[in-house]
mmCIF file of C-alpha atoms and ligand atoms in Angstrom:
data_model
loop_
_atom_site.group_PDB
_atom_site.id
_atom_site.type_symbol
_atom_site.label_atom_id
_atom_site.label_comp_id
_atom_site.label_asym_id
_atom_site.label_seq_id
_atom_site.Cartn_x
_atom_site.Cartn_y
_atom_site.Cartn_z
ATOM 1 C CA MET A 12 17.023 -0.853 -15.453
ATOM 2 C CA SER A 13 18.355 -0.273 -11.952
ATOM 3 C CA ASP A 14 16.905 -2.994 -9.783
ATOM 4 C CA LEU A 15 15.931 -0.366 -7.197
ATOM 5 C CA VAL A 16 13.061 0.997 -9.274
ATOM 6 C CA LYS A 17 11.021 -0.047 -12.288
ATOM 7 C CA ARG A 18 10.149 2.999 -14.396
ATOM 8 C CA LEU A 19 7.590 3.170 -17.212
ATOM 9 C CA ALA A 20 10.342 3.021 -19.840
ATOM 10 C CA ASP A 21 11.399 -0.367 -18.430
ATOM 11 C CA TRP A 22 8.122 -2.090 -19.346
ATOM 12 C CA ASP A 23 7.910 -4.047 -22.623
ATOM 13 C CA HIS A 24 5.857 -1.620 -24.740
ATOM 14 C CA ASP A 25 4.921 -4.192 -27.415
ATOM 15 C CA ARG A 26 3.530 -6.461 -24.773
ATOM 16 C CA LEU A 27 1.561 -3.598 -23.211
ATOM 17 C CA GLY A 28 0.067 -2.862 -26.637
ATOM 18 C CA ARG A 29 -0.990 -6.493 -27.049
ATOM 19 C CA LEU A 30 -2.522 -6.607 -23.557
ATOM 20 C CA ALA A 31 -4.583 -3.474 -24.205
ATOM 21 C CA ALA A 32 -5.769 -4.851 -27.552
ATOM 22 C CA GLU A 33 -6.785 -8.125 -25.947
ATOM 23 C CA HIS A 34 -8.272 -6.910 -22.646
ATOM 24 C CA ASP A 35 -9.449 -3.369 -23.447
ATOM 25 C CA THR A 36 -8.722 -0.247 -21.390
ATOM 26 C CA PRO A 37 -8.449 1.049 -18.751
ATOM 27 C CA LEU A 38 -6.427 -1.949 -17.668
ATOM 28 C CA TYR A 39 -4.291 -2.614 -14.605
ATOM 29 C CA VAL A 40 -1.113 -4.539 -15.489
ATOM 30 C CA LEU A 41 0.700 -6.155 -12.579
ATOM 31 C CA ASP A 42 4.256 -7.523 -12.665
ATOM 32 C CA ILE A 43 4.299 -10.352 -10.122
ATOM 33 C CA ASP A 44 8.037 -10.944 -10.453
ATOM 34 C CA ARG A 45 8.599 -7.315 -9.519
ATOM 35 C CA VAL A 46 6.398 -7.648 -6.423
ATOM 36 C CA GLN A 47 8.517 -10.565 -5.260
ATOM 37 C CA ALA A 48 11.804 -8.843 -6.118
ATOM 38 C CA ASN A 49 10.786 -5.752 -4.122
ATOM 39 C CA TYR A 50 9.871 -7.819 -1.086
ATOM 40 C CA GLU A 51 13.034 -9.904 -1.334
ATOM 41 C CA ARG A 52 15.274 -6.818 -1.642
ATOM 42 C CA PHE A 53 13.634 -5.223 1.394
ATOM 43 C CA ASP A 54 13.862 -8.447 3.377
ATOM 44 C CA ALA A 55 17.541 -8.874 2.468
ATOM 45 C CA ALA A 56 18.317 -5.329 3.681
ATOM 46 C CA PHE A 57 17.008 -6.265 7.137
ATOM 47 C CA PRO A 58 18.461 -9.747 7.674
ATOM 48 C CA ASP A 59 17.813 -9.797 11.431
ATOM 49 C CA ALA A 60 14.352 -8.295 11.282
ATOM 50 C CA HIS A 61 11.002 -9.811 10.485
ATOM 51 C CA VAL A 62 9.393 -8.261 7.387
ATOM 52 C CA THR A 63 5.625 -8.395 7.083
ATOM 53 C CA TYR A 64 3.660 -7.135 4.073
ATOM 54 C CA ALA A 65 0.987 -4.536 4.916
ATOM 55 C CA ALA A 66 -1.868 -5.902 2.846
ATOM 56 C CA LYS A 67 -3.924 -2.762 2.472
ATOM 57 C CA ALA A 68 -1.612 -1.350 -0.227
ATOM 58 C CA HIS A 69 -2.806 -4.097 -2.596
ATOM 59 C CA THR A 70 -4.955 -6.936 -1.293
ATOM 60 C CA GLY A 71 -5.303 -8.757 -4.594
ATOM 61 C CA GLN A 72 -5.083 -12.523 -4.297
ATOM 62 C CA ALA A 73 -2.314 -12.579 -6.910
ATOM 63 C CA VAL A 74 -0.149 -10.266 -4.799
ATOM 64 C CA LEU A 75 -0.837 -11.993 -1.492
ATOM 65 C CA SER A 76 -0.116 -15.478 -2.796
ATOM 66 C CA ALA A 77 3.076 -14.360 -4.565
ATOM 67 C CA LEU A 78 4.318 -12.779 -1.338
ATOM 68 C CA LEU A 79 3.414 -15.822 0.736
ATOM 69 C CA GLU A 80 5.423 -17.851 -1.765
ATOM 70 C CA SER A 81 8.377 -15.501 -1.135
ATOM 71 C CA GLY A 82 8.068 -16.186 2.591
ATOM 72 C CA ALA A 83 6.356 -12.953 3.666
ATOM 73 C CA ASP A 84 3.925 -12.756 6.547
ATOM 74 C CA ILE A 85 0.938 -10.470 6.239
ATOM 75 C CA GLU A 86 -0.335 -7.557 8.333
ATOM 76 C CA CYS A 87 -4.020 -6.745 8.040
ATOM 77 C CA ALA A 88 -5.912 -3.676 9.188
ATOM 78 C CA ALA A 89 -9.479 -4.902 8.717
ATOM 79 C CA TRP A 90 -11.446 -8.119 8.912
ATOM 80 C CA GLY A 91 -11.827 -8.388 5.131
ATOM 81 C CA GLU A 92 -8.064 -8.250 4.739
ATOM 82 C CA LEU A 93 -7.608 -11.035 7.309
ATOM 83 C CA GLN A 94 -10.072 -13.217 5.437
ATOM 84 C CA ARG A 95 -8.422 -12.526 2.100
ATOM 85 C CA ALA A 96 -4.998 -13.354 3.546
ATOM 86 C CA VAL A 97 -6.397 -16.671 4.823
ATOM 87 C CA ASP A 98 -8.005 -17.317 1.430
ATOM 88 C CA ALA A 99 -4.651 -16.663 -0.257
ATOM 89 C CA GLY A 100 -3.104 -19.409 1.888
ATOM 90 C CA ALA A 101 -1.663 -17.544 4.884
ATOM 91 C CA ASP A 102 -1.348 -19.523 8.114
ATOM 92 C CA PRO A 103 -3.653 -17.563 10.469
ATOM 93 C CA ASN A 104 -1.151 -18.174 13.267
ATOM 94 C CA THR A 105 1.245 -15.795 11.501
ATOM 95 C CA LEU A 106 -1.225 -12.998 10.846
ATOM 96 C CA GLN A 107 -1.200 -9.661 12.580
ATOM 97 C CA TYR A 108 -4.402 -7.675 12.850
ATOM 98 C CA THR A 109 -3.997 -3.949 13.469
ATOM 99 C CA ALA A 110 -7.263 -2.633 14.866
ATOM 100 C CA VAL A 111 -7.867 1.058 14.135
ATOM 101 C CA ASN A 112 -11.242 2.182 15.549
ATOM 102 C CA PRO A 113 -12.361 -1.402 14.941
ATOM 103 C CA PRO A 114 -16.042 -2.049 14.225
ATOM 104 C CA ASP A 115 -17.559 -4.776 16.474
ATOM 105 C CA ARG A 116 -17.805 -7.054 13.475
ATOM 106 C CA ASP A 117 -14.065 -6.865 12.916
ATOM 107 C CA LEU A 118 -13.216 -7.610 16.548
ATOM 108 C CA ASP A 119 -15.732 -10.498 16.639
ATOM 109 C CA ARG A 120 -14.171 -12.135 13.659
ATOM 110 C CA ALA A 121 -10.574 -11.544 14.719
ATOM 111 C CA VAL A 122 -11.327 -13.103 18.122
ATOM 112 C CA GLU A 123 -13.068 -16.069 16.461
ATOM 113 C CA LEU A 124 -10.058 -16.623 14.224
ATOM 114 C CA ALA A 125 -7.655 -16.324 17.167
ATOM 115 C CA ALA A 126 -9.661 -18.903 19.150
ATOM 116 C CA GLU A 127 -8.751 -21.438 16.513
ATOM 117 C CA TYR A 128 -5.309 -20.023 15.698
ATOM 118 C CA PRO A 129 -3.755 -18.654 18.911
ATOM 119 C CA GLY A 130 -0.663 -17.439 17.039
ATOM 120 C CA LEU A 131 -2.636 -14.536 15.624
ATOM 121 C CA THR A 132 -1.693 -11.164 17.109
ATOM 122 C CA ILE A 133 -4.156 -8.339 17.651
ATOM 123 C CA THR A 134 -2.775 -4.827 17.891
ATOM 124 C CA GLY A 135 -4.788 -2.192 19.755
ATOM 125 C CA GLY A 136 -4.316 1.549 19.628
ATOM 126 C CA ALA A 137 -6.913 2.658 22.195
ATOM 127 C CA ARG A 138 -7.532 1.510 25.782
ATOM 128 C CA ASP A 139 -11.119 0.590 25.034
ATOM 129 C CA THR A 140 -10.073 -1.691 22.178
ATOM 130 C CA PHE A 141 -8.448 -3.865 24.867
ATOM 131 C CA ASP A 142 -11.603 -3.689 27.007
ATOM 132 C CA ARG A 143 -13.663 -4.771 24.025
ATOM 133 C CA LEU A 144 -11.312 -7.687 23.413
ATOM 134 C CA GLU A 145 -11.575 -8.792 27.039
ATOM 135 C CA ALA A 146 -15.370 -8.508 26.856
ATOM 136 C CA ARG A 147 -15.219 -11.069 24.043
ATOM 137 C CA GLY A 148 -13.325 -13.492 26.267
ATOM 138 C CA TYR A 149 -10.027 -12.838 24.527
ATOM 139 C CA ASP A 150 -6.808 -13.213 26.526
ATOM 140 C CA GLY A 151 -4.346 -14.037 23.760
ATOM 141 C CA ARG A 152 -1.516 -12.278 21.953
ATOM 142 C CA VAL A 153 -1.698 -8.509 21.727
ATOM 143 C CA ALA A 154 0.549 -5.642 20.744
ATOM 144 C CA ILE A 155 0.159 -2.019 21.746
ATOM 145 C CA ARG A 156 0.194 0.550 19.000
ATOM 146 C CA VAL A 157 1.973 3.626 20.276
ATOM 147 C CA ASN A 158 1.906 7.165 18.986
ATOM 148 C CA PRO A 159 5.467 8.488 19.145
ATOM 149 C CA GLY A 160 4.283 12.048 18.539
ATOM 150 C CA ILE A 161 6.461 12.522 15.472
ATOM 151 C CA GLY A 162 5.876 11.344 11.969
ATOM 152 C CA THR A 163 6.712 11.726 8.326
ATOM 153 C CA GLY A 164 4.895 11.241 5.063
ATOM 154 C CA HIS A 165 4.427 12.479 1.526
ATOM 155 C CA HIS A 166 1.126 14.165 2.415
ATOM 156 C CA GLU A 167 -0.386 15.254 5.707
ATOM 157 C CA LYS A 168 -3.249 12.784 5.249
ATOM 158 C CA VAL A 169 -0.821 9.866 5.475
ATOM 159 C CA ALA A 170 1.499 11.120 8.241
ATOM 160 C CA THR A 171 -0.054 8.935 10.904
ATOM 161 C CA GLY A 172 2.643 9.134 13.576
ATOM 162 C CA LYS A 173 1.589 12.551 14.826
ATOM 163 C CA ASP A 174 -2.134 12.068 14.262
ATOM 164 C CA ALA A 175 -4.004 11.361 17.490
ATOM 165 C CA LYS A 176 -6.287 8.915 15.688
ATOM 166 C CA PHE A 177 -3.513 6.351 15.746
ATOM 167 C CA GLY A 178 -2.014 4.673 18.759
ATOM 168 C CA ILE A 179 -1.685 5.261 22.481
ATOM 169 C CA PRO A 180 -0.014 8.592 23.261
ATOM 170 C CA GLU A 181 3.514 8.096 24.505
ATOM 171 C CA ALA A 182 2.706 9.482 27.972
ATOM 172 C CA TYR A 183 0.193 6.700 28.677
ATOM 173 C CA VAL A 184 2.009 3.737 27.165
ATOM 174 C CA GLU A 185 3.688 2.362 30.301
ATOM 175 C CA GLU A 186 0.477 2.486 32.300
ATOM 176 C CA VAL A 187 -1.488 0.854 29.476
ATOM 177 C CA ALA A 188 1.222 -1.800 29.128
ATOM 178 C CA ASP A 189 0.961 -2.720 32.841
ATOM 179 C CA ASP A 190 -2.783 -3.019 32.519
ATOM 180 C CA VAL A 191 -2.634 -4.989 29.268
ATOM 181 C CA ARG A 192 -0.068 -7.418 30.706
ATOM 182 C CA GLU A 193 -2.521 -8.374 33.437
ATOM 183 C CA ARG A 194 -5.241 -9.295 30.975
ATOM 184 C CA PHE A 195 -3.446 -10.517 27.833
ATOM 185 C CA ASN A 196 -0.197 -11.870 26.515
ATOM 186 C CA LEU A 197 1.620 -8.665 25.559
ATOM 187 C CA VAL A 198 4.013 -9.668 22.779
ATOM 188 C CA GLY A 199 4.844 -6.417 21.008
ATOM 189 C CA ILE A 200 5.009 -2.674 20.684
ATOM 190 C CA HIS A 201 3.905 -1.315 17.357
ATOM 191 C CA ALA A 202 3.913 2.002 15.514
ATOM 192 C CA HIS A 203 3.348 3.054 11.934
ATOM 193 C CA ILE A 204 4.772 6.473 11.461
ATOM 194 C CA GLY A 205 3.809 7.670 7.999
ATOM 195 C CA SER A 206 3.858 6.785 4.367
ATOM 196 C CA GLY A 207 6.012 7.618 1.401
ATOM 197 C CA VAL A 208 9.278 8.252 3.217
ATOM 198 C CA LEU A 209 11.952 9.090 0.655
ATOM 199 C CA THR A 210 15.564 10.248 0.820
ATOM 200 C CA ASP A 211 14.823 13.660 2.385
ATOM 201 C CA ASP A 212 12.761 12.278 5.249
ATOM 202 C CA VAL A 213 14.918 9.304 6.140
ATOM 203 C CA GLU A 214 16.538 11.027 9.108
ATOM 204 C CA GLU A 215 13.225 12.175 10.540
ATOM 205 C CA HIS A 216 11.848 8.674 10.013
ATOM 206 C CA ALA A 217 14.845 7.136 11.797
ATOM 207 C CA ARG A 218 14.313 9.551 14.684
ATOM 208 C CA ALA A 219 10.688 8.424 15.012
ATOM 209 C CA VAL A 220 11.725 4.777 14.830
ATOM 210 C CA GLY A 221 14.292 5.410 17.569
ATOM 211 C CA LYS A 222 11.558 6.916 19.702
ATOM 212 C CA VAL A 223 9.445 3.779 19.285
ATOM 213 C CA ALA A 224 12.410 1.659 20.376
ATOM 214 C CA ASP A 225 12.860 3.909 23.435
ATOM 215 C CA ILE A 226 9.194 3.443 24.310
ATOM 216 C CA ALA A 227 9.612 -0.326 23.981
ATOM 217 C CA ARG A 228 12.619 -0.259 26.324
ATOM 218 C CA ALA A 229 10.636 1.782 28.834
ATOM 219 C CA VAL A 230 7.874 -0.822 28.723
ATOM 220 C CA GLY A 231 10.461 -3.594 29.107
ATOM 221 C CA ASP A 232 11.636 -5.002 25.783
ATOM 222 C CA GLY A 233 12.945 -8.135 27.504
ATOM 223 C CA GLY A 234 9.393 -9.327 27.978
ATOM 224 C CA LEU A 235 8.427 -8.647 24.375
ATOM 225 C CA GLU A 236 8.717 -10.763 21.250
ATOM 226 C CA PHE A 237 8.869 -7.870 18.815
ATOM 227 C CA VAL A 238 9.063 -4.147 18.294
ATOM 228 C CA ASP A 239 7.265 -3.288 15.082
ATOM 229 C CA VAL A 240 8.127 0.044 13.505
ATOM 230 C CA GLY A 241 5.566 -0.204 10.702
ATOM 231 C CA GLY A 242 5.974 0.702 7.049
ATOM 232 C CA GLY A 243 6.081 3.945 5.160
ATOM 233 C CA TYR A 244 9.087 3.307 2.896
ATOM 234 C CA GLY A 245 8.668 5.356 -0.260
ATOM 235 C CA VAL A 246 9.211 4.878 -3.957
ATOM 236 C CA PRO A 247 10.146 7.570 -6.491
ATOM 237 C CA TYR A 248 6.983 8.710 -8.262
ATOM 238 C CA HIS A 249 8.785 11.383 -10.296
ATOM 239 C CA GLU A 250 10.869 10.156 -13.208
ATOM 240 C CA ASN A 251 13.968 12.021 -12.003
ATOM 241 C CA GLU A 252 13.649 11.183 -8.307
ATOM 242 C CA PRO A 253 16.260 8.744 -7.005
ATOM 243 C CA PRO A 254 15.016 5.544 -5.402
ATOM 244 C CA LEU A 255 15.397 4.894 -1.718
ATOM 245 C CA ASP A 256 18.797 3.406 -0.922
ATOM 246 C CA ILE A 257 17.274 0.619 1.102
ATOM 247 C CA GLU A 258 20.575 -0.673 2.454
ATOM 248 C CA ALA A 259 21.433 2.779 3.789
ATOM 249 C CA VAL A 260 17.952 3.153 5.261
ATOM 250 C CA ALA A 261 18.334 -0.207 6.950
ATOM 251 C CA ASP A 262 21.613 0.936 8.516
ATOM 252 C CA GLN A 263 19.969 4.130 9.781
ATOM 253 C CA VAL A 264 16.982 2.265 11.175
ATOM 254 C CA ARG A 265 19.213 -0.271 12.929
ATOM 255 C CA GLU A 266 21.327 2.489 14.413
ATOM 256 C CA ALA A 267 18.268 4.442 15.580
ATOM 257 C CA VAL A 268 16.742 1.351 17.165
ATOM 258 C CA GLY A 269 19.907 0.426 19.057
ATOM 259 C CA ASP A 270 20.038 -2.626 21.307
ATOM 260 C CA LEU A 271 16.780 -4.445 21.721
ATOM 261 C CA ASP A 272 15.995 -7.705 23.440
ATOM 262 C CA ALA A 273 13.036 -8.144 21.118
ATOM 263 C CA GLN A 274 12.992 -8.743 17.390
ATOM 264 C CA LEU A 275 12.658 -5.752 15.079
ATOM 265 C CA LYS A 276 9.653 -5.968 12.791
ATOM 266 C CA LEU A 277 8.813 -3.914 9.695
ATOM 267 C CA GLU A 278 5.653 -3.654 7.614
ATOM 268 C CA PRO A 279 6.234 -2.200 4.161
ATOM 269 C CA GLY A 280 3.198 -1.924 1.910
ATOM 270 C CA ARG A 281 3.790 0.674 -0.799
ATOM 271 C CA TYR A 282 7.468 -0.238 -1.253
ATOM 272 C CA VAL A 283 6.563 -3.786 -2.241
ATOM 273 C CA VAL A 284 3.868 -3.088 -4.812
ATOM 274 C CA ALA A 285 3.993 0.523 -6.087
ATOM 275 C CA ASP A 286 6.245 0.176 -9.122
ATOM 276 C CA SER A 287 5.018 -3.315 -9.958
ATOM 277 C CA GLU A 288 1.811 -2.074 -11.577
ATOM 278 C CA LEU A 289 0.673 0.427 -14.191
ATOM 279 C CA ILE A 290 -2.601 1.439 -15.779
ATOM 280 C CA LEU A 291 -3.072 1.400 -19.544
ATOM 281 C CA THR A 292 -5.519 3.972 -20.803
ATOM 282 C CA GLU A 293 -6.558 5.046 -24.295
ATOM 283 C CA VAL A 294 -6.673 8.615 -25.566
ATOM 284 C CA ASN A 295 -10.189 9.428 -26.791
ATOM 285 C CA THR A 296 -10.059 13.237 -27.063
ATOM 286 C CA VAL A 297 -7.408 15.810 -27.916
ATOM 287 C CA LYS A 298 -8.575 19.375 -27.466
ATOM 288 C CA GLU A 299 -6.674 22.589 -28.041
ATOM 289 C CA ALA A 300 -7.439 25.192 -25.398
ATOM 290 C CA PRO A 301 -5.852 28.645 -25.266
ATOM 291 C CA GLU A 302 -3.632 27.707 -22.327
ATOM 292 C CA SER A 303 -2.846 24.088 -23.061
ATOM 293 C CA THR A 304 -3.764 20.888 -24.802
ATOM 294 C CA VAL A 305 -6.299 18.750 -22.990
ATOM 295 C CA VAL A 306 -5.991 15.018 -23.466
ATOM 296 C CA GLY A 307 -9.029 12.935 -22.531
ATOM 297 C CA VAL A 308 -8.470 9.303 -21.559
ATOM 298 C CA ASP A 309 -10.716 6.433 -20.463
ATOM 299 C CA ALA A 310 -9.135 6.102 -17.001
ATOM 300 C CA SER A 311 -10.476 8.438 -14.336
ATOM 301 C CA LEU A 312 -10.328 9.169 -10.644
ATOM 302 C CA ALA A 313 -12.541 6.107 -10.285
ATOM 303 C CA THR A 314 -9.619 4.069 -11.674
ATOM 304 C CA LEU A 315 -6.884 5.847 -9.689
ATOM 305 C CA ILE A 316 -7.848 8.385 -7.049
ATOM 306 C CA ARG A 317 -4.419 9.252 -5.659
ATOM 307 C CA PRO A 318 -3.871 12.398 -7.789
ATOM 308 C CA ALA A 319 -7.302 13.761 -6.756
ATOM 309 C CA MET A 320 -7.061 12.655 -3.133
ATOM 310 C CA PHE A 321 -3.413 13.260 -2.235
ATOM 311 C CA ASP A 322 -2.260 15.516 -5.122
ATOM 312 C CA SER A 323 -0.022 12.598 -6.000
ATOM 313 C CA TYR A 324 2.263 12.724 -8.993
ATOM 314 C CA HIS A 325 2.124 9.639 -11.216
ATOM 315 C CA PRO A 326 4.418 9.273 -14.221
ATOM 316 C CA ILE A 327 2.603 9.119 -17.569
ATOM 317 C CA ARG A 328 4.127 7.845 -20.806
ATOM 318 C CA ASN A 329 2.881 7.552 -24.345
ATOM 319 C CA VAL A 330 3.644 3.881 -24.925
ATOM 320 C CA THR A 331 2.333 3.954 -28.499
ATOM 321 C CA ALA A 332 4.787 6.676 -29.557
ATOM 322 C CA PRO A 333 7.302 7.411 -26.781
ATOM 323 C CA ASP A 334 9.672 9.113 -29.237
ATOM 324 C CA ARG A 335 7.268 11.753 -30.510
ATOM 325 C CA GLU A 336 8.162 15.349 -29.616
ATOM 326 C CA PRO A 337 6.827 16.096 -26.095
ATOM 327 C CA ILE A 338 4.160 18.795 -25.780
ATOM 328 C CA PRO A 339 2.678 20.174 -22.538
ATOM 329 C CA VAL A 340 -0.669 18.508 -21.860
ATOM 330 C CA SER A 341 -3.289 18.071 -19.182
ATOM 331 C CA VAL A 342 -4.578 14.519 -18.983
ATOM 332 C CA GLY A 343 -8.008 13.893 -17.524
ATOM 333 C CA GLY A 344 -10.774 11.323 -17.433
ATOM 334 C CA PRO A 345 -14.509 11.219 -18.125
ATOM 335 C CA CYS A 346 -15.747 12.200 -14.626
ATOM 336 C CA CYS A 347 -17.662 15.453 -14.217
ATOM 337 C CA THR A 348 -15.366 17.047 -11.658
ATOM 338 C CA SER A 349 -12.320 19.209 -12.095
ATOM 339 C CA ALA A 350 -10.517 16.847 -9.696
ATOM 340 C CA ASP A 351 -10.468 14.218 -12.437
ATOM 341 C CA VAL A 352 -7.051 15.105 -13.846
ATOM 342 C CA PHE A 353 -3.885 13.040 -13.735
ATOM 343 C CA CYS A 354 -1.567 15.929 -14.631
ATOM 344 C CA THR A 355 -1.581 19.506 -15.865
ATOM 345 C CA ASP A 356 0.830 21.099 -18.333
ATOM 346 C CA ARG A 357 3.136 18.147 -18.288
ATOM 347 C CA PRO A 358 5.387 17.414 -21.280
ATOM 348 C CA ILE A 359 4.383 14.062 -22.792
ATOM 349 C CA ALA A 360 5.268 12.649 -26.222
ATOM 350 C CA GLU A 361 2.461 14.212 -28.271
ATOM 351 C CA PRO A 362 -0.672 12.192 -27.536
ATOM 352 C CA ARG A 363 -3.056 11.534 -30.418
ATOM 353 C CA ARG A 364 -6.446 9.854 -30.411
ATOM 354 C CA GLU A 365 -6.235 6.090 -29.887
ATOM 355 C CA ASP A 366 -2.720 6.278 -28.450
ATOM 356 C CA LEU A 367 -2.136 4.190 -25.386
ATOM 357 C CA LEU A 368 -0.840 6.000 -22.307
ATOM 358 C CA ALA A 369 0.608 4.254 -19.265
ATOM 359 C CA ILE A 370 0.132 5.693 -15.769
ATOM 360 C CA GLY A 371 2.906 4.350 -13.587
ATOM 361 C CA ASN A 372 3.400 3.401 -9.944
ATOM 362 C CA ALA A 373 -0.225 2.360 -9.628
ATOM 363 C CA GLY A 374 0.401 -0.775 -7.575
ATOM 364 C CA ALA A 375 0.017 0.770 -4.122
ATOM 365 C CA TYR A 376 -3.361 2.179 -3.126
ATOM 366 C CA GLY A 377 -4.362 2.032 -6.797
ATOM 367 C CA TYR A 378 -6.907 -0.701 -7.500
ATOM 368 C CA GLU A 379 -7.413 -0.829 -3.745
ATOM 369 C CA LEU A 380 -9.018 2.643 -3.824
ATOM 370 C CA ALA A 381 -10.781 2.235 -7.188
ATOM 371 C CA SER A 382 -14.494 3.011 -7.225
ATOM 372 C CA GLN A 383 -17.495 2.747 -9.486
ATOM 373 C CA PHE A 384 -18.136 6.509 -9.594
ATOM 374 C CA HIS A 385 -20.214 7.477 -12.648
ATOM 375 C CA SER A 386 -21.438 3.871 -12.853
ATOM 376 C CA GLN A 387 -18.082 2.846 -14.250
ATOM 377 C CA PRO A 388 -17.395 -0.865 -13.819
ATOM 378 C CA ARG A 389 -13.934 -1.301 -12.313
ATOM 379 C CA PRO A 390 -11.161 -2.332 -14.728
ATOM 380 C CA ALA A 391 -9.658 -5.736 -15.325
ATOM 381 C CA GLU A 392 -6.249 -6.591 -13.895
ATOM 382 C CA VAL A 393 -3.757 -8.699 -15.810
ATOM 383 C CA ALA A 394 -0.710 -10.221 -14.122
ATOM 384 C CA ILE A 395 2.604 -10.920 -15.809
ATOM 385 C CA GLU A 396 4.645 -13.711 -14.247
ATOM 386 C CA GLY A 397 7.687 -15.136 -15.995
ATOM 387 C CA GLY A 398 6.759 -15.020 -19.672
ATOM 388 C CA GLU A 399 3.074 -15.676 -18.962
ATOM 389 C CA THR A 400 0.152 -13.332 -18.565
ATOM 390 C CA ARG A 401 -3.172 -14.095 -16.934
ATOM 391 C CA VAL A 402 -6.279 -12.173 -15.955
ATOM 392 C CA VAL A 403 -6.354 -11.990 -12.156
ATOM 393 C CA ARG A 404 -9.423 -9.745 -11.952
ATOM 394 C CA ARG A 405 -11.945 -9.725 -14.733
ATOM 395 C CA ARG A 406 -13.382 -6.420 -15.856
ATOM 396 C CA GLU A 407 -16.572 -5.635 -13.977
ATOM 397 C CA THR A 408 -19.819 -5.345 -15.879
ATOM 398 C CA LEU A 409 -22.675 -2.976 -15.202
ATOM 399 C CA ASP A 410 -24.372 -5.937 -13.507
ATOM 400 C CA ASP A 411 -21.566 -5.944 -10.940
ATOM 401 C CA VAL A 412 -22.273 -2.279 -10.294
ATOM 402 C CA THR A 413 -26.021 -2.768 -9.763
ATOM 403 C CA ARG A 414 -25.927 -6.253 -8.198
ATOM 404 C CA VAL A 415 -26.756 -5.144 -4.655
ATOM 405 C CA GLU A 416 -29.660 -2.869 -5.518
ATOM 406 C CA GLN A 417 -33.108 -4.038 -4.446
HETATM 407 C C1 PLP B 563 -0.649 1.345 5.923
HETATM 408 C C2 PLP B 563 0.119 0.646 6.955
HETATM 409 C C3 PLP B 563 1.380 0.125 6.661
HETATM 410 C C4 PLP B 563 2.056 0.261 5.319
HETATM 411 O O1 PLP B 563 2.292 1.570 4.931
HETATM 412 P P1 PLP B 563 3.082 1.846 3.574
HETATM 413 O O2 PLP B 563 3.221 3.309 3.532
HETATM 414 O O3 PLP B 563 2.239 1.339 2.463
HETATM 415 O O4 PLP B 563 4.384 1.144 3.659
HETATM 416 C C5 PLP B 563 2.048 -0.558 7.665
HETATM 417 N N1 PLP B 563 1.494 -0.723 8.882
HETATM 418 C C6 PLP B 563 0.269 -0.234 9.193
HETATM 419 C C7 PLP B 563 -0.293 -0.474 10.531
HETATM 420 C C8 PLP B 563 -0.459 0.456 8.245
HETATM 421 O O5 PLP B 563 -1.663 0.933 8.557
#
């Protein structure tokens, strides 16, 4: 196994079989050591920068506490994430809250937390977010989220840099910075440019990062603590795609940023968790159709929505019989929508009923986006750490699904 990526073939198949037998399927299996190794590799590639984990990719307690143990700080984009970071043991003084169209409730709670822990930083991406902070009596640490007008990403829905929803347009940044400096302690300039940047987009990404650094210099980087260029670093979802050469990316980012009087900050989410988790799912149906073979499994778009939502490719492997002759199959779940397919006409070692399939790279925006569609209780999550395994999220029951009904 190259340490740059963990592929499905790298997982211990016997162990996966035992976990499925013990905990049932669908089952999320999380490799905690891998989470830490990914963070540590990224951190080592940027020795002079400050690397913060963007919690929304996977907010599980097991992930947050492992990353805190590795020395990571945490970036949160909603009140619930802030609270979960605190619950996992984060020092609130180190937290960064990125407010995107923030509900009142979120601002109230962030301001309350900052009153007790003045090290907390609140990032705003609209002028009125700053007005709403001032109206709450807040005058503490803030960063301005800027929109550099260029962006990259694996799908248009995640290319945030050029989407007007995010950040202050470049043309207004200096004026907003002057205004913000009068009312708050302006400590940083922030941008998050897109998600899923891989080899082909690295240059475009570096260009956008350079633009953010230029904006920071225009605002006066000498008066800032940090310039945060966000996350977006990709992982190879296809089996034959090369991983990101993180050292090379770091060189390009450093070169694009140039001289700065403030510290460079980065916020990877996906990169840290994507390949550290897979989903085990059992084959319940094999159906010959004129065009292809349809394989029905017990995972669905409620378990993993990325293929339906972003057309995302996720690797799939028959872990019961990886050496069987591959046949082209479509794999889908039990939901009554044609969007509930994980792949179409993909060669997979011939799946038979009761085989166990693994769906890879499910650690980022996987469980985090899971739902209870079709009254399906959400799956359990088992973590592997060292030689040990433990359940970190029990399987939901139907009672969990109906608990809030009155
Ligand atoms: C989502 C997000 C990130 C992380 O993005 P990844 O693509 O998962 O690396 C970083 N910063 C902010 C503000 C975000 O919203």
